[in-house]
Coordinates of C-alpha atoms and ligand atoms in Angstrom, one line a residue:
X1 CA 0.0 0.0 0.0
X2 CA 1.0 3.1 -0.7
X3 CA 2.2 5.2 2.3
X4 CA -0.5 7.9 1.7
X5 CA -3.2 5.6 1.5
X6 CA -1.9 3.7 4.8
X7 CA -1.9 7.4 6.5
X8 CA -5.4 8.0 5.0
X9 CA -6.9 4.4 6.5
X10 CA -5.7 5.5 9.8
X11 CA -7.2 8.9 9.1
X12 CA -10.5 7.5 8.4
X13 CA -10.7 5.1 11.2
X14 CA -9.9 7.6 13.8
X15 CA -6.5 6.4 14.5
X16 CA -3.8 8.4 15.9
X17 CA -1.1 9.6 13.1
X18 CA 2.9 8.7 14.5
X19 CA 5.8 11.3 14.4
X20 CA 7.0 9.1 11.0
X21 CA 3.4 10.0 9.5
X22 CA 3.7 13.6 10.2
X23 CA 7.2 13.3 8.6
X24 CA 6.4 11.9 5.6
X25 CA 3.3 14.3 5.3
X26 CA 5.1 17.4 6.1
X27 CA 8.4 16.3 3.2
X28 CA 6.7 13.5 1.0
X29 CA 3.0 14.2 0.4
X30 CA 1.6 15.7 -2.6
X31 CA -0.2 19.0 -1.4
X32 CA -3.7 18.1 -2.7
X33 CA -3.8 14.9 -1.4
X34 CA -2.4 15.9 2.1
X35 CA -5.2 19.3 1.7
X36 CA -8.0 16.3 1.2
X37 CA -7.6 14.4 4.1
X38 CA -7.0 17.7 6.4
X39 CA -10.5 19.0 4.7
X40 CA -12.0 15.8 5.7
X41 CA -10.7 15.9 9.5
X42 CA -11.7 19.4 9.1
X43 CA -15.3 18.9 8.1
X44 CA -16.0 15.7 10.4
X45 CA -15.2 18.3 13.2
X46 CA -16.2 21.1 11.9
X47 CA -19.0 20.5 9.4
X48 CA -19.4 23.2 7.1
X49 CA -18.8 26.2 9.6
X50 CA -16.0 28.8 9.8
X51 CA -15.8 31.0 13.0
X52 CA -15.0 34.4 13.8
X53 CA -14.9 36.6 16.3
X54 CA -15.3 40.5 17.0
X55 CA -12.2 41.7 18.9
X56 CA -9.5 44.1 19.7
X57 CA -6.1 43.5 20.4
X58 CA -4.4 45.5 23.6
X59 CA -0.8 45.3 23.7
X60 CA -0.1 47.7 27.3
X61 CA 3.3 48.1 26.8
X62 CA 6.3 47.2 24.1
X63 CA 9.3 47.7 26.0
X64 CA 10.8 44.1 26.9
X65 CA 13.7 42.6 28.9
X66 CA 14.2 39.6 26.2
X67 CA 15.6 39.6 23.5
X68 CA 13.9 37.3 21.1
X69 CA 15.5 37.3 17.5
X70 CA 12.9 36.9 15.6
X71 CA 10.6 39.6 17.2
X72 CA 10.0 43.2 15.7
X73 CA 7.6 44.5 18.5
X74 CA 9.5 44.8 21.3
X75 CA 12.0 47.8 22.4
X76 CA 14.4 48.4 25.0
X77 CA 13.5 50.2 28.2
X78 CA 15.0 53.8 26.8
X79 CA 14.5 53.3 23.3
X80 CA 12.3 56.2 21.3
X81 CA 10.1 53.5 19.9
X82 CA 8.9 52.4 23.6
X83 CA 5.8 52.9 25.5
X84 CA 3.9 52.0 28.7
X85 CA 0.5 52.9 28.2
X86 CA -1.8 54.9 31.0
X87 CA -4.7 53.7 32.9
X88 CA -6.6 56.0 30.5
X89 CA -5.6 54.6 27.7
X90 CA -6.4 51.3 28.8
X91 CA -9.7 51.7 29.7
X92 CA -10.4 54.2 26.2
X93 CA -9.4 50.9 24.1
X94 CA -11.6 49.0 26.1
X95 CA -14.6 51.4 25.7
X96 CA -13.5 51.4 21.9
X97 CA -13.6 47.3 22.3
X98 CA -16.9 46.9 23.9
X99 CA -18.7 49.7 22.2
X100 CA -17.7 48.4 18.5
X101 CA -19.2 45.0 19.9
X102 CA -16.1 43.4 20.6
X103 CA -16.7 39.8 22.5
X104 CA -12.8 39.5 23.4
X105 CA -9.6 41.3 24.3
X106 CA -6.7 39.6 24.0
X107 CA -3.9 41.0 25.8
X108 CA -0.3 40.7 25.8
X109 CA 2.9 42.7 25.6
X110 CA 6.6 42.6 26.7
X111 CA 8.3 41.9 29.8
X112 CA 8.9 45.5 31.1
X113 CA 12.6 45.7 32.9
X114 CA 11.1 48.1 35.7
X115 CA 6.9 47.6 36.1
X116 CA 6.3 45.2 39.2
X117 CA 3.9 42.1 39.1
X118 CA 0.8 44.5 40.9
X119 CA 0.5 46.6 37.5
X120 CA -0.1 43.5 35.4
X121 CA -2.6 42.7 37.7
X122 CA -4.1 46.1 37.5
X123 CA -4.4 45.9 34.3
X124 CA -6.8 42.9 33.8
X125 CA -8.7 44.9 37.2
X126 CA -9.4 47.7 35.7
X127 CA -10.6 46.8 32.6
X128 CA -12.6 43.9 33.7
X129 CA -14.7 46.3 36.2
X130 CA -14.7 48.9 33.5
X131 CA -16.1 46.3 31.2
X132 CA -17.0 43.4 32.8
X133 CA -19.2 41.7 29.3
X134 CA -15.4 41.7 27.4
X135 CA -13.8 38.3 27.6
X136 CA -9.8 38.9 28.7
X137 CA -7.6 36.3 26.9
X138 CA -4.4 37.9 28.8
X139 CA -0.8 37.4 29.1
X140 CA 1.1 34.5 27.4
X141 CA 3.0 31.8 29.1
X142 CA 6.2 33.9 29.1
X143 CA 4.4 36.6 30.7
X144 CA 3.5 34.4 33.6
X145 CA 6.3 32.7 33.8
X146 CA 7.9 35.9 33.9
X147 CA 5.5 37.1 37.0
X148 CA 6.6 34.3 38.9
X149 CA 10.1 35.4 38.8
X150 CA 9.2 38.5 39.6
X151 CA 7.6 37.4 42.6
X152 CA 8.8 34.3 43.4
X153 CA 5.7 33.0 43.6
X154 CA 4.3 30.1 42.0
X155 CA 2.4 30.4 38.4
X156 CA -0.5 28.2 39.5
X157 CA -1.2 30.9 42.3
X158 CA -0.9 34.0 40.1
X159 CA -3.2 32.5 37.5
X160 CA -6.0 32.0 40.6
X161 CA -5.1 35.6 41.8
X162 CA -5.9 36.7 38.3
X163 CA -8.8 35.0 37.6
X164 CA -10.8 36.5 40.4
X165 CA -9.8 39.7 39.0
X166 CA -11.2 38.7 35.7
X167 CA -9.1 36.8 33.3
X168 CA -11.2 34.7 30.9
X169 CA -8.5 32.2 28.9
X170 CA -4.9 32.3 28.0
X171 CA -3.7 33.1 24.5
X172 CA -1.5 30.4 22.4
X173 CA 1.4 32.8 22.5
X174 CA 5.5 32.2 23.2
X175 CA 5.3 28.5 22.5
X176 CA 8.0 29.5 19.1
X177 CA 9.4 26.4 19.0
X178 CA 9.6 23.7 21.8
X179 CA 12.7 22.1 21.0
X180 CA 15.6 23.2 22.3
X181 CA 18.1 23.1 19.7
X182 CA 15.9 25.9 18.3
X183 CA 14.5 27.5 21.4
X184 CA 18.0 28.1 22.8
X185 CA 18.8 29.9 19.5
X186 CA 15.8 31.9 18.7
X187 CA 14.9 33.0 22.4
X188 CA 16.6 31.4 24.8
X189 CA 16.0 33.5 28.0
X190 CA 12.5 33.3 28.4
X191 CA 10.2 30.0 29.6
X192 CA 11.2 26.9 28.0
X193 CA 8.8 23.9 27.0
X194 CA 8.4 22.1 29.9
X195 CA 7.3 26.0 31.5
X196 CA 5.2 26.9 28.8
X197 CA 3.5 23.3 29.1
X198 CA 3.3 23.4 32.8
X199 CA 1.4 26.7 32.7
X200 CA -1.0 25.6 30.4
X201 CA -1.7 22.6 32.7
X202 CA -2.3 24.8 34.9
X203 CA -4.4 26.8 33.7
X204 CA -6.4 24.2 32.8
X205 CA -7.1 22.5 35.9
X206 CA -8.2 26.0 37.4
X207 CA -10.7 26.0 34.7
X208 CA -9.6 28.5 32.1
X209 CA -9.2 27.5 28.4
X210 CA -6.2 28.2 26.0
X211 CA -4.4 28.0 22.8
X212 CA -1.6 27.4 21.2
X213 CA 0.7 28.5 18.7
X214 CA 4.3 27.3 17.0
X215 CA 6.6 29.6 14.9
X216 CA 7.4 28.4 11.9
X217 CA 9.6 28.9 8.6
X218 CA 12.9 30.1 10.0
X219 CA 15.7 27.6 11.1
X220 CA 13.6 24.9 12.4
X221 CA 13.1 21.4 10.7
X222 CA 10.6 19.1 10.4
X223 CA 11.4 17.3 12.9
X224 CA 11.1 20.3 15.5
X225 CA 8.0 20.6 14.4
X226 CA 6.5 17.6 14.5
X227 CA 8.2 17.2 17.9
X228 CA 6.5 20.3 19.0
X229 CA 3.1 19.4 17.6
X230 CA 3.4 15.8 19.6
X231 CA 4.0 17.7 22.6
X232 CA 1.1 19.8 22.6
X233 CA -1.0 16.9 21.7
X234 CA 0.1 14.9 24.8
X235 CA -0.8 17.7 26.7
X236 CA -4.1 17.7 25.2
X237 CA -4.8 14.3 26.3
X238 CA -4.1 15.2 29.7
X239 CA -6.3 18.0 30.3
X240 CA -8.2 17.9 27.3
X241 CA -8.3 22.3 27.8
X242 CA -6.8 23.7 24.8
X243 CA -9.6 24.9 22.3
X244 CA -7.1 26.4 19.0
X245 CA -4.3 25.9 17.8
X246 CA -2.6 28.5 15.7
X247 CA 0.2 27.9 13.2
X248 CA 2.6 31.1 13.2
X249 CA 4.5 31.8 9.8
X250 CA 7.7 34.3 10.4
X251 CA 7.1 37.1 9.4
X252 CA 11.7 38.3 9.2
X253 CA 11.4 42.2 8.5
X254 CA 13.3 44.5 11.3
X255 CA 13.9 41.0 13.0
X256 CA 17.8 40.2 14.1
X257 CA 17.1 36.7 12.8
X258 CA 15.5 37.6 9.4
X259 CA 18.6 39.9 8.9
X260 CA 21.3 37.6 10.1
X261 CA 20.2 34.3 8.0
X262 CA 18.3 36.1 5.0
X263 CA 15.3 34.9 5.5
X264 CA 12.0 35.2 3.7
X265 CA 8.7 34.8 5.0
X266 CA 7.5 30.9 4.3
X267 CA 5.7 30.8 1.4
X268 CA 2.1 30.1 0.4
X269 CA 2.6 26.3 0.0
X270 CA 4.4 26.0 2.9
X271 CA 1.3 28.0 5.2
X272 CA -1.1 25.7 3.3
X273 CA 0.8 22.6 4.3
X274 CA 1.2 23.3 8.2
X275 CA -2.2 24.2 8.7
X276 CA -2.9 20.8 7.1
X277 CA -0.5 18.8 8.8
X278 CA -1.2 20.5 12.2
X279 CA -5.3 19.9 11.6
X280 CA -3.7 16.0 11.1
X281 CA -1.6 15.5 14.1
X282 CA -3.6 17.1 16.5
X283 CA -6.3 15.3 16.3
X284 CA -7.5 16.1 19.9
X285 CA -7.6 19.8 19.1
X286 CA -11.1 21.0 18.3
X287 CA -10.4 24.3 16.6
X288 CA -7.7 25.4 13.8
X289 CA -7.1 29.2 13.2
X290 CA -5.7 30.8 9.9
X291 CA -5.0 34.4 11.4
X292 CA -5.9 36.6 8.7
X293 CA -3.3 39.0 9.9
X294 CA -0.6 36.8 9.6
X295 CA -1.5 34.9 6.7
X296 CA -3.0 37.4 4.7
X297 CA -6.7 37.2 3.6
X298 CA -6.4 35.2 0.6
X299 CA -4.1 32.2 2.0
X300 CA -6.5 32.4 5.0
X301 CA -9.6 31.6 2.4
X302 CA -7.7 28.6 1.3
X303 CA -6.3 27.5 4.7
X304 CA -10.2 27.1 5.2
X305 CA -10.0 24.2 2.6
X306 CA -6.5 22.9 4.1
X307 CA -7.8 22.4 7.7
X308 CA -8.5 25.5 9.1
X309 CA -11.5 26.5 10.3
X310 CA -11.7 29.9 12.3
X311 CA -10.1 33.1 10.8
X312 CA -9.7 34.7 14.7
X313 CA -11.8 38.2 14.2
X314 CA -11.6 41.9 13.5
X315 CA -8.4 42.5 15.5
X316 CA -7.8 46.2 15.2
X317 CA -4.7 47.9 17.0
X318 CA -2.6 45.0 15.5
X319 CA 1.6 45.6 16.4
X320 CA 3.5 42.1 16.4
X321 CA 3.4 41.6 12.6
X322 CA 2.7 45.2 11.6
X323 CA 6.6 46.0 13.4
X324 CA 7.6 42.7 11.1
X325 CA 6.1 43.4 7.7
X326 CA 3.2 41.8 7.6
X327 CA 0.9 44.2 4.6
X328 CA -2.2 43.0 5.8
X329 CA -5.0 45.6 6.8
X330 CA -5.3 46.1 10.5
X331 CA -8.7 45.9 10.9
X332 CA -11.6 43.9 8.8
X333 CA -15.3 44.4 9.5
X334 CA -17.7 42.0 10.6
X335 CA -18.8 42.1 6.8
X336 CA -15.7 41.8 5.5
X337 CA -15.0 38.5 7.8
X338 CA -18.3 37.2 6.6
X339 CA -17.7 37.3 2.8
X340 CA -14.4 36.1 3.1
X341 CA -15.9 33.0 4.6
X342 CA -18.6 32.8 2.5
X343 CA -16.5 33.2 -0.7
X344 CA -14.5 30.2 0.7
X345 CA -17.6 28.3 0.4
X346 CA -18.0 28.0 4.1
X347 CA -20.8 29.2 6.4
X348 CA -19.7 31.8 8.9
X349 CA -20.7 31.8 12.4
X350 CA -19.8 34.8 15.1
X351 CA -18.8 33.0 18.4
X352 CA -17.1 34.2 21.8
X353 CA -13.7 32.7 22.9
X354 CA -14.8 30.2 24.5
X355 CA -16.7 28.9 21.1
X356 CA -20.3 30.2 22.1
X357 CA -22.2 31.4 19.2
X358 CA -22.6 34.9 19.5
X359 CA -26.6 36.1 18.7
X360 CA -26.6 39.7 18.0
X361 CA -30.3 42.1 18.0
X362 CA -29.6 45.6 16.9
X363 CA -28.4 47.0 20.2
X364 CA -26.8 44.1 22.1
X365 CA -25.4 40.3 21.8
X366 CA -26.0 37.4 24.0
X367 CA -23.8 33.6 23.7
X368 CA -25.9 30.8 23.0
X369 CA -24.3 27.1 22.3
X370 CA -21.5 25.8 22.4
X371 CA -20.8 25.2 18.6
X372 CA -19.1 22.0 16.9
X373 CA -16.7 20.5 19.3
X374 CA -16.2 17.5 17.8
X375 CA -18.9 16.7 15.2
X376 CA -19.3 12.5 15.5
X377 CA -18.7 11.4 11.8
X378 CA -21.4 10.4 9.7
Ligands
LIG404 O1 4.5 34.3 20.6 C1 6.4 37.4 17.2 C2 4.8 35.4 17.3 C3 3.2 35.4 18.9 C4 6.9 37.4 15.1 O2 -4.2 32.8 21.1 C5 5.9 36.4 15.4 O3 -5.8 33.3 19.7 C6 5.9 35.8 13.2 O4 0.4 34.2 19.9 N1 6.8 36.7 12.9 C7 2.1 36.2 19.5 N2 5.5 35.6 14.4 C8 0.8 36.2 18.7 C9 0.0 35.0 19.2 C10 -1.4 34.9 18.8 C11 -1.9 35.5 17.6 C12 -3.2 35.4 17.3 C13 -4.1 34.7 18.1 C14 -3.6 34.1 19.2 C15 -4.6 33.3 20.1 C16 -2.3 34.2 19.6 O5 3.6 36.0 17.7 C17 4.5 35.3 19.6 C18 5.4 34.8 18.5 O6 5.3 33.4 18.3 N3 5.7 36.4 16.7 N4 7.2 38.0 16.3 C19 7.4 37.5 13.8 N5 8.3 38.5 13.5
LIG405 FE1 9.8 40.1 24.4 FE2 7.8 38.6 23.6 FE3 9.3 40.0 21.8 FE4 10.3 37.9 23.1 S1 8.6 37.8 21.6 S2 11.3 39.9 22.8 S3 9.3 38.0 25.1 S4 8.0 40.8 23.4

């Protein structure tokens, strides 16, 4: 038998895909063949829907005590390009947030050299009493791995101390690669895997929902990304608490790493084949994104037949790939997110972050089901 149609038996029995699969996927398999069998994961799961949200991004402050290489957003504490943003501020892009509609704001930022633990933490207070109806997906694993050597406290303990000020989830952020041999080159100060996995546990077992993310298309193999992908699916198993996992593609302009190996963002073939490789492997993940703003809107329509099937949302305020290149708009419409769906041939649904559909009147919005976690096949 050939080895794609021994990979696409397992695939229609519901049986778990090895490291030497994802291999031979990621190197070997003809694009179209591999897109088929991610489309057919994607629709067992899935069905015919394609989600979005309406959100705003909130990045508090740039200026960072890492160094990452391949990072375009961050400054140093006295650079011209650095900011800390006020309580007013704050709260104004909140009011912006809620009264556009927004369901969600994710927050994240860098690793300020002089702001103390409290002021993170004031952060998610103030805006969660301010507007207590916005979801806050806050502060990647780095971040609180980061507030735990600020304080010495334990992560587990922070998280709870947050969540009764009103964090909602964690986002899928500062996973890059898990593997050493790549983590030690591209960022090799801040939280390795066994952290980043650790929080997310976590996390979990206090009840709060994340994501997941992984870098990819700069010095990594396959292998370190299969390995990474393995990982999070283990994980997975465990807790059972991630909801999305989104594939990252470099984006090298102003980066230290882009400049230093000439690199060039991944192109199209390779986004198409990680989302459908990733929608493969991680068979325990309900939920694929294709970030628009990463991906750009028309690789983000066909991710949606190579796997994907939620495009994240309006985003406005967008920084981390505006600093490194990325020509995508900043903002797109609720109508804008709908067509692009609906051109894709797919049937768009609004939900929250915790994949509620969202059912709007004219004046207000309200979360109703939970949508599509794992449709049984036919
Ligand atoms: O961790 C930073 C990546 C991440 C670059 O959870 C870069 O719903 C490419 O995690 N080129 C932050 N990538 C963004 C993120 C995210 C985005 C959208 C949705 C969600 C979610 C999470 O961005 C970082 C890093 O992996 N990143 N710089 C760059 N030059
Ligand atoms: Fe700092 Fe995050 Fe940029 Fe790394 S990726 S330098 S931790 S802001």
């Amino acid at each position: 038998m050939a080895r794609i149609d021994d990979i696409r038996a397992k695939v229609e029995a519901g049986q778990r895909l090895s490291f030497d699969d994802g291999i031979f996927l990621y190197d070997e398999a003809d694009l179209f063949d591999l897109g088929e069998l991610a489309n057919y994961v994607r629709e067992r799961k899935n069905g015919n829907f394609a989600y979005y949200n309406v959100n705003t991004h909130l990045n508090p402050t740039n200026v960072c005590v890492y160094r990452c290489v391949f990072c375009a957003f961050r400054a140093d504490l006295k650079s011209p390009k650095g900011y800390v943003m006020s309580d007013e501020q704050i709260l104004r892009r909140a009011e912006e947030a809620a009264q556009r509609g927004a369901t969600e704001l994710h927050i994240v930022g860098g690793l300020h050299h002089q702001l103390p633990y409290d002021w993170y933490l004031h952060v998610v207070r103030i805006i969660h009493q301010a507007q207590p109806r916005l979801h806050l997906k806050a502060y990647t694993a780095v971040e609180w791995d980061w507030f735990s050597r600020l304080t010495g406290r334990p992560t587990r303990d922070l998280l709870a101390e947050f969540q009764q000020a009103g964090l909602g989830s964690l986002p899928g952020g500062g996973a890059e690669i898990f593997h050493p041999e790549v983590r030690d080159l591209i960022c090799e100060h801040k939280a390795d895997a066994d952290t980043w996995l650790r929080i997310h546990r976590e996390a979990h077992q206090l009840g709060l929902r994340s994501n997941a993310t992984m870098l990819y298309g700069h010095i990594e193999t396959t292998a370190h990304r299969i390995d990474h992908l393995l990982r999070l699916r283990q994980l997975q198993d465990e807790t059972g608490g991630f909801q999305t996992f989104i594939p990252l593609a470099f984006h090298p302009d102003n980066t230290k790493l882009g400049h230093d190996r000439q690199l060039k963002k991944p192109n199209i073939l390779m986004d198409l084949r990680t989302m459908a490789v990733s929608r493969l492997m991680l068979d325990n993940f309900p939920h694929i994104k294709a970030y628009w703003v990463m991906l750009g809107v028309p690789t983000a329509q066909l991710a949606l037949s190579f796997g994907a099937d939620d495009i994240d949302g309006t985003v406005v305020h967008e920084k981390i790939y505006h600093d490194a290149g990325s020509d995508s708009p900043q903002e797109l419409t609720v109508d804008q997110l709908r067509r692009l769906i609906e051109e894709a041939g797919r049937t768009p649904i609004e939900r929250d972050t915790l994949y509620r559909e969202v059912v709007r009147s004219e004046t207000s919005w309200r979360t109703g089901r939970t949508i599509a976690l794992d449709l049984v096949p036919a």
